[in-house]
CSV table of C-alpha atoms in Angstrom, one decimal:
chain,number,residue,atom,x,y,z
A,133,MET,CA,58.9,270.3,174.4
A,134,GLY,CA,60.0,269.1,177.8
A,135,ARG,CA,59.9,265.3,178.7
A,136,THR,CA,58.1,264.6,181.9
A,137,ALA,CA,57.8,260.9,183.7
A,138,CYS,CA,55.4,259.8,185.7
A,139,VAL,CA,56.3,257.1,188.8
A,140,ASP,CA,53.3,255.0,190.2
A,141,ALA,CA,53.9,252.6,193.3
A,142,PRO,CA,50.5,251.1,193.2
A,143,ALA,CA,48.8,250.9,196.3
A,144,PHE,CA,51.4,252.7,198.3
A,145,PRO,CA,49.9,252.1,201.9
A,146,LEU,CA,49.7,248.6,201.0
A,147,GLN,CA,53.2,248.6,199.8
A,148,LEU,CA,54.1,250.5,203.2
A,149,LEU,CA,52.4,247.9,205.3
A,150,LEU,CA,53.8,245.3,203.6
A,151,ASN,CA,57.8,246.5,203.9
A,152,GLN,CA,56.9,246.7,207.6
A,153,ARG,CA,55.5,243.5,207.9
A,154,PRO,CA,57.3,241.2,205.2
A,155,GLU,CA,55.8,238.4,207.0
A,156,TRP,CA,52.5,239.1,205.7
A,157,ALA,CA,53.1,239.1,201.9
A,158,ALA,CA,52.9,235.7,200.9
A,159,GLY,CA,49.2,235.8,202.4
A,160,PRO,CA,46.1,237.6,202.1
A,161,ALA,CA,46.8,241.1,203.5
A,162,ALA,CA,45.0,244.1,203.2
A,163,VAL,CA,45.1,248.3,204.8
A,164,VAL,CA,42.0,248.7,206.8
A,165,ASP,CA,40.3,252.1,208.1
A,166,ARG,CA,39.2,250.9,211.7
A,167,ASP,CA,37.7,254.8,212.1
A,168,ARG,CA,34.6,253.5,209.8
A,169,PRO,CA,32.3,251.3,211.5
A,170,GLN,CA,33.2,247.7,211.3
A,171,GLY,CA,36.5,248.7,209.3
A,172,VAL,CA,36.6,249.0,205.6
A,173,LEU,CA,39.1,247.6,203.6
A,174,LEU,CA,40.9,250.4,201.7
A,175,TRP,CA,43.8,248.3,199.6
A,176,VAL,CA,44.5,244.6,199.0
A,177,ASN,CA,47.1,242.3,198.0
A,178,GLU,CA,47.0,240.0,195.1
A,179,ALA,CA,46.4,236.9,197.3
A,180,ALA,CA,43.3,238.5,199.0
A,181,ARG,CA,42.2,239.1,195.6
A,182,ALA,CA,42.4,235.6,194.5
A,183,ALA,CA,40.3,234.7,197.6
A,184,GLY,CA,37.6,237.4,196.2
A,185,VAL,CA,38.2,239.9,198.5
A,186,ARG,CA,38.0,243.7,197.0
A,187,PRO,CA,38.4,247.3,198.4
A,188,GLY,CA,35.0,248.6,200.3
A,189,LEU,CA,34.4,245.5,201.8
A,190,ARG,CA,34.2,245.3,205.8
A,191,PHE,CA,36.7,243.8,207.5
A,192,ALA,CA,34.4,240.6,208.4
A,193,ALA,CA,33.3,240.2,205.2
A,194,GLY,CA,36.9,240.0,203.9
A,195,VAL,CA,37.6,237.4,206.8
A,196,SER,CA,34.5,235.2,205.6
A,197,MET,CA,36.1,234.9,202.4
A,198,ALA,CA,39.9,234.7,203.5
A,199,ARG,CA,40.1,233.0,207.0
A,200,GLU,CA,43.9,233.9,206.7
A,201,LEU,CA,43.2,237.8,206.0
A,202,ARG,CA,46.0,240.1,207.9
A,203,ALA,CA,45.0,243.9,208.2
A,204,ALA,CA,46.3,247.0,209.6
A,205,GLU,CA,46.0,250.9,209.4
A,206,VAL,CA,48.5,253.1,207.7
A,207,SER,CA,48.2,256.2,209.5
A,208,ALA,CA,48.5,259.8,207.3
A,209,GLU,CA,51.7,260.4,209.0
A,210,GLU,CA,53.2,257.3,207.7
A,211,ILE,CA,51.9,257.7,204.3
A,212,ARG,CA,53.5,261.0,204.4
A,213,ALA,CA,56.7,259.9,205.3
A,214,GLY,CA,56.5,257.2,203.1
A,215,VAL,CA,56.0,259.5,200.2
A,216,ALA,CA,58.9,262.2,201.7
A,217,ARG,CA,61.2,259.0,201.8
A,218,VAL,CA,60.4,257.6,197.8
A,219,ALA,CA,60.6,261.6,196.8
A,220,ALA,CA,64.1,261.9,198.0
A,221,ARG,CA,65.4,258.7,196.1
A,222,LEU,CA,63.9,260.0,193.2
A,223,GLY,CA,65.7,263.1,193.9
A,224,ARG,CA,68.7,261.5,192.6
A,225,PHE,CA,67.5,260.8,189.0
A,226,SER,CA,66.1,264.1,188.4
A,227,PRO,CA,66.3,268.0,189.7
A,228,GLY,CA,62.3,268.5,189.8
A,229,VAL,CA,60.2,265.8,191.9
A,230,GLU,CA,56.4,266.6,192.3
A,231,PRO,CA,54.5,264.2,194.9
A,232,CYS,CA,50.5,264.0,193.8
A,233,ARG,CA,48.6,265.1,196.3
A,234,GLU,CA,45.2,263.0,195.6
A,235,VAL,CA,47.1,259.9,195.2
A,236,PRO,CA,49.9,258.7,197.2
A,237,GLY,CA,52.5,256.5,195.5
A,238,VAL,CA,52.4,259.3,192.1
A,239,PHE,CA,54.9,261.2,191.5
A,240,TRP,CA,55.9,263.5,188.4
A,241,LEU,CA,59.5,263.8,187.2
A,242,ASP,CA,61.4,266.4,185.1
A,243,ALA,CA,62.8,264.1,182.4
A,244,ALA,CA,64.7,266.6,180.3
A,245,GLY,CA,67.9,266.0,179.2
A,246,LEU,CA,68.5,262.9,181.4
A,247,GLY,CA,68.6,260.6,178.5
A,248,ARG,CA,72.2,262.0,177.5
A,249,LEU,CA,73.3,261.0,181.0
A,250,PHE,CA,71.9,257.5,180.8
A,251,GLY,CA,72.1,257.0,176.9
A,252,SER,CA,68.2,257.0,176.4
A,253,ALA,CA,64.9,256.9,178.4
A,254,ARG,CA,65.0,253.3,178.9
A,255,PRO,CA,67.9,253.1,180.7
A,256,TRP,CA,67.0,255.8,183.1
A,257,ALA,CA,63.7,254.7,183.6
A,258,GLU,CA,65.0,251.1,184.5
A,259,ALA,CA,67.9,252.6,187.0
A,260,VAL,CA,64.6,254.5,188.6
A,261,ARG,CA,62.7,251.4,188.8
A,262,ALA,CA,65.8,249.1,190.1
A,263,ASP,CA,66.4,251.5,192.8
A,264,LEU,CA,62.7,251.8,193.9
A,265,ALA,CA,62.8,248.1,194.2
A,266,ALA,CA,66.0,247.9,196.4
A,267,GLU,CA,64.0,249.8,198.8
A,268,GLY,CA,60.9,247.5,198.7
A,269,PHE,CA,58.6,249.4,196.1
A,270,ALA,CA,57.3,247.8,193.0
A,271,CYS,CA,56.5,250.8,190.3
A,272,ARG,CA,55.4,251.5,187.2
A,273,ILE,CA,57.0,254.2,185.1
A,274,ALA,CA,56.2,256.0,181.8
A,275,VAL,CA,58.3,258.9,180.0
A,276,GLY,CA,56.6,260.9,177.9
A,277,PHE,CA,55.4,264.8,177.7
A,278,THR,CA,52.7,265.7,179.9
A,279,ARG,CA,51.7,265.2,183.3
A,280,PHE,CA,48.4,263.3,182.6
A,281,GLY,CA,49.3,261.4,179.6
A,282,SER,CA,52.4,260.0,181.6
A,283,GLU,CA,50.3,259.4,184.6
A,284,ALA,CA,47.5,257.4,182.9
A,285,ALA,CA,50.4,255.3,181.1
A,286,ALA,CA,52.1,254.7,184.2
A,287,ARG,CA,48.7,254.2,186.5
A,288,SER,CA,47.6,251.3,183.6
A,289,GLY,CA,50.8,249.6,183.4
A,290,LEU,CA,51.3,250.2,179.7
A,291,GLY,CA,54.6,248.8,178.4
A,292,ASP,CA,54.3,246.0,180.7
A,293,GLY,CA,54.9,248.8,183.6
A,294,LEU,CA,57.9,250.8,181.6
A,295,ALA,CA,56.3,253.0,178.6
A,296,LEU,CA,58.7,255.2,176.6
A,297,PHE,CA,56.8,257.8,174.2
A,298,ARG,CA,58.8,259.1,171.1
A,299,THR,CA,56.2,262.1,170.5
A,300,PRO,CA,53.7,263.6,172.0
A,301,ALA,CA,51.1,262.3,169.3
A,302,GLU,CA,52.3,258.6,170.4
A,303,GLU,CA,51.5,259.3,174.2
A,304,ALA,CA,48.1,261.3,173.3
A,305,ARG,CA,47.0,258.2,171.5
A,306,ALA,CA,48.2,255.9,174.1
A,307,ALA,CA,46.7,258.2,176.8
A,308,ARG,CA,43.0,258.1,175.1
A,309,GLY,CA,42.8,254.3,174.9
A,310,VAL,CA,43.2,254.2,179.0
A,311,SER,CA,40.2,253.3,181.1
A,312,LEU,CA,38.7,255.9,183.0
A,313,GLU,CA,39.3,253.8,186.0
A,314,HIS,CA,43.0,254.6,185.5
A,315,TRP,CA,42.5,258.4,185.0
A,316,GLY,CA,41.2,258.3,188.4
A,317,ALA,CA,37.5,258.5,187.6
A,318,SER,CA,35.3,257.9,190.7
A,319,PRO,CA,33.1,254.6,190.8
A,320,LYS,CA,30.0,256.4,190.4
A,321,LEU,CA,31.5,258.2,187.4
A,322,GLN,CA,32.6,255.2,186.0
A,323,ALA,CA,29.2,253.6,186.2
A,324,ALA,CA,27.2,256.3,185.0
A,325,LEU,CA,29.3,256.9,181.8
A,326,GLY,CA,29.6,253.4,181.6
A,327,ARG,CA,25.6,252.9,180.9
A,328,LEU,CA,26.7,255.2,177.7
A,329,GLY,CA,29.2,252.8,176.8
A,330,VAL,CA,31.9,255.6,177.6
A,331,ARG,CA,34.8,253.8,179.4
A,332,THR,CA,38.1,255.3,177.9
A,333,ALA,CA,39.3,258.4,178.0
A,334,GLY,CA,38.7,258.9,174.2
A,335,GLU,CA,35.1,257.9,174.4
A,336,LEU,CA,34.8,260.6,176.9
A,337,LEU,CA,36.5,262.9,174.7
A,338,ALA,CA,34.0,262.2,171.8
A,339,LEU,CA,31.3,263.7,174.3
A,340,PRO,CA,30.6,267.4,173.9
A,341,ALA,CA,32.2,268.8,177.1
A,342,GLY,CA,29.4,271.4,177.3
A,343,GLY,CA,26.7,269.0,178.5
A,344,LEU,CA,28.6,267.0,180.9
A,345,ARG,CA,28.8,269.0,184.0
A,346,GLU,CA,24.8,269.6,183.9
A,347,ARG,CA,24.6,265.6,183.1
A,348,PHE,CA,27.4,264.3,185.1
A,349,GLY,CA,28.5,266.5,187.3
A,350,ALA,CA,32.1,268.8,188.0
A,351,GLU,CA,34.1,265.5,188.1
A,352,ALA,CA,33.1,264.7,184.4
A,353,LEU,CA,34.3,268.2,183.0
A,354,ALA,CA,37.4,268.1,185.0
A,355,LEU,CA,38.4,264.6,183.7
A,356,HIS,CA,37.5,266.0,179.9
A,357,ARG,CA,39.7,269.0,180.4
A,358,ARG,CA,42.5,266.6,181.7
A,359,ALA,CA,41.9,264.1,178.8
A,360,SER,CA,42.0,267.1,176.4
A,361,GLY,CA,45.2,268.4,177.9
A,362,HIS,CA,43.6,271.9,178.7
A,363,ALA,CA,44.7,271.2,182.4
A,364,ASP,CA,48.0,270.0,182.0
A,365,ALA,CA,50.2,272.5,184.2
A,366,PRO,CA,54.0,273.0,184.8
A,367,LEU,CA,55.6,270.6,187.3
A,368,ALA,CA,55.5,272.5,190.4
A,369,PRO,CA,58.5,270.3,192.4
A,370,GLU,CA,59.1,270.7,195.9
A,371,ALA,CA,62.1,271.8,197.4
A,372,PRO,CA,63.4,268.7,199.3
A,373,PRO,CA,63.7,269.6,203.1
A,374,GLU,CA,67.2,270.6,204.5
A,375,PRO,CA,68.4,267.8,206.6
A,376,LEU,CA,68.6,268.1,210.3
A,377,ALA,CA,72.2,268.0,211.8
A,378,ASP,CA,73.8,269.1,215.0
A,379,ARG,CA,77.3,268.5,216.4
A,380,LEU,CA,79.3,268.2,219.9
A,381,ASP,CA,82.8,269.0,220.3
A,382,LEU,CA,84.3,267.1,223.4
A,383,GLU,CA,87.1,268.8,225.6
A,384,GLU,CA,88.9,265.5,225.8
A,385,PRO,CA,88.9,262.3,223.5
A,386,GLU,CA,86.4,259.9,224.9
A,387,ALA,CA,87.0,256.4,224.8
A,388,ASN,CA,83.9,255.1,226.7
A,389,ALA,CA,81.1,254.0,224.4
A,390,GLU,CA,78.6,254.5,227.2
A,391,ARG,CA,79.2,257.9,227.7
A,392,LEU,CA,79.7,258.5,224.0
A,393,LEU,CA,76.3,257.0,223.5
A,394,PHE,CA,74.7,259.4,226.0
A,395,ALA,CA,76.4,262.3,224.1
A,396,VAL,CA,74.4,261.1,221.0
A,397,LYS,CA,71.5,261.2,222.9
A,398,LEU,CA,71.7,264.9,223.8
A,399,LEU,CA,71.9,265.7,220.3
A,400,LEU,CA,69.3,263.0,219.1
A,401,ASP,CA,66.6,263.9,221.1
A,402,PRO,CA,66.0,267.6,219.8
A,403,LEU,CA,66.5,266.7,216.4
A,404,LEU,CA,63.8,264.0,216.4
A,405,GLY,CA,61.6,267.0,218.4
A,406,ARG,CA,62.3,269.1,214.9
A,407,LEU,CA,61.2,266.2,213.3
A,408,ALA,CA,58.5,265.7,214.9
A,409,ALA,CA,57.5,269.6,214.6
A,410,ARG,CA,57.9,269.2,210.6
A,411,ARG,CA,55.6,266.3,210.9
A,412,GLU,CA,58.4,263.7,209.4
A,413,ALA,CA,60.2,260.8,211.2
A,414,LEU,CA,63.7,259.9,210.7
A,415,ALA,CA,64.4,257.6,207.7
A,416,ALA,CA,68.1,257.8,207.9
A,417,LEU,CA,71.1,258.9,210.1
A,418,GLU,CA,74.9,259.5,209.4
A,419,LEU,CA,76.9,259.2,212.2
A,420,GLY,CA,80.7,261.2,212.0
A,421,LEU,CA,83.1,260.4,214.6
A,422,ALA,CA,86.2,262.7,214.6
A,423,LEU,CA,89.0,260.0,215.6
A,424,ASP,CA,92.1,261.0,217.9
A,425,ALA,CA,95.4,261.3,215.5
A,426,PRO,CA,98.5,262.5,215.6
A,427,PRO,CA,99.0,266.8,215.2
A,428,GLY,CA,98.7,267.6,211.5
A,429,GLN,CA,96.4,264.4,210.7
A,430,ARG,CA,92.9,264.0,210.8
A,431,ALA,CA,90.8,260.7,211.0
A,432,GLU,CA,87.0,260.6,210.6
A,433,ARG,CA,84.7,257.7,210.8
A,434,ARG,CA,81.1,258.1,209.2
A,435,GLU,CA,78.4,255.4,209.3
A,436,ALA,CA,74.9,255.5,207.6
A,437,LEU,CA,72.3,253.8,210.0
A,438,ALA,CA,68.8,253.2,208.8
A,439,PRO,CA,65.6,252.2,210.9
A,440,ALA,CA,63.3,249.4,209.2
A,441,ALA,CA,60.8,252.2,208.6
A,442,PRO,CA,60.7,256.0,209.2
A,443,THR,CA,60.5,256.3,213.2
A,444,LEU,CA,60.4,259.1,216.1
A,445,ASP,CA,61.6,256.3,218.7
A,446,ALA,CA,65.0,257.5,219.8
A,447,ARG,CA,65.3,254.0,222.0
A,448,GLN,CA,65.0,252.3,218.6
A,449,VAL,CA,67.5,254.7,216.8
A,450,LEU,CA,70.0,254.8,219.7
A,451,ASN,CA,70.1,250.6,219.6
A,452,LEU,CA,71.3,251.3,216.0
A,453,VAL,CA,73.8,253.7,217.2
């Protein structure tokens, strides 16, 4: 049986926001949906939780509990760009990476055979976590055998955020002890099942599947199928997008920095337009310069540039260049 790992960067939009505004991290902070009346808080950090602020509150209510609360929106485009950025990093550790469409920040990885490269699953998982931490993302990892078992273990933080299962049976036992909240159950379904004393996947499996849909709806039946393993599907990793590239051949060597920058701009503007058409943003840029050299020799200089956050702002990128 193949090995499947799950990486969970919890409250992913909030992590994106705090990566962009690191000065907010020490105090109460939240992601807010300003399209809803009075602004609803979607994700909050630990400092906000300590003050009693919870997701679902209005922004004004949050400020009444924590006067220093900072909040901002994170757009769908920013989330998509962030997911693509993390998926690209994970692609360095696995040939197959599948982002979860329903929960941003959850990724499944094909972990088959990678222990042979790293000695065992643990150093591989530790290397993944260290790499994402260097990019500013805290994550939890579980290495198991099924997508939903590993997801439940990762999202619930089993094993202090690094859970390794030796057998499918061990993974199944651990997953059945995970709360329905970490299995992705809605608050409404959690409340309904909680009145029956059903709070974990194992307790849900003890109920007959036949009556779940009639009594609790389609979500309960789907959750039962996931917990039982009947809905587990093979990974469907996304093919990484082809990096965009262009070049300009100069007729004569150029030593003027201002004219070189103008040449770069001629290449950069169309590239940013193509990124925008793909609903992406620039996360990294490699600039290569072929240097004038004696006949028979070739000299080249390459620079790796990265904005603080993915961007389509040509002026910001040119400043880096």
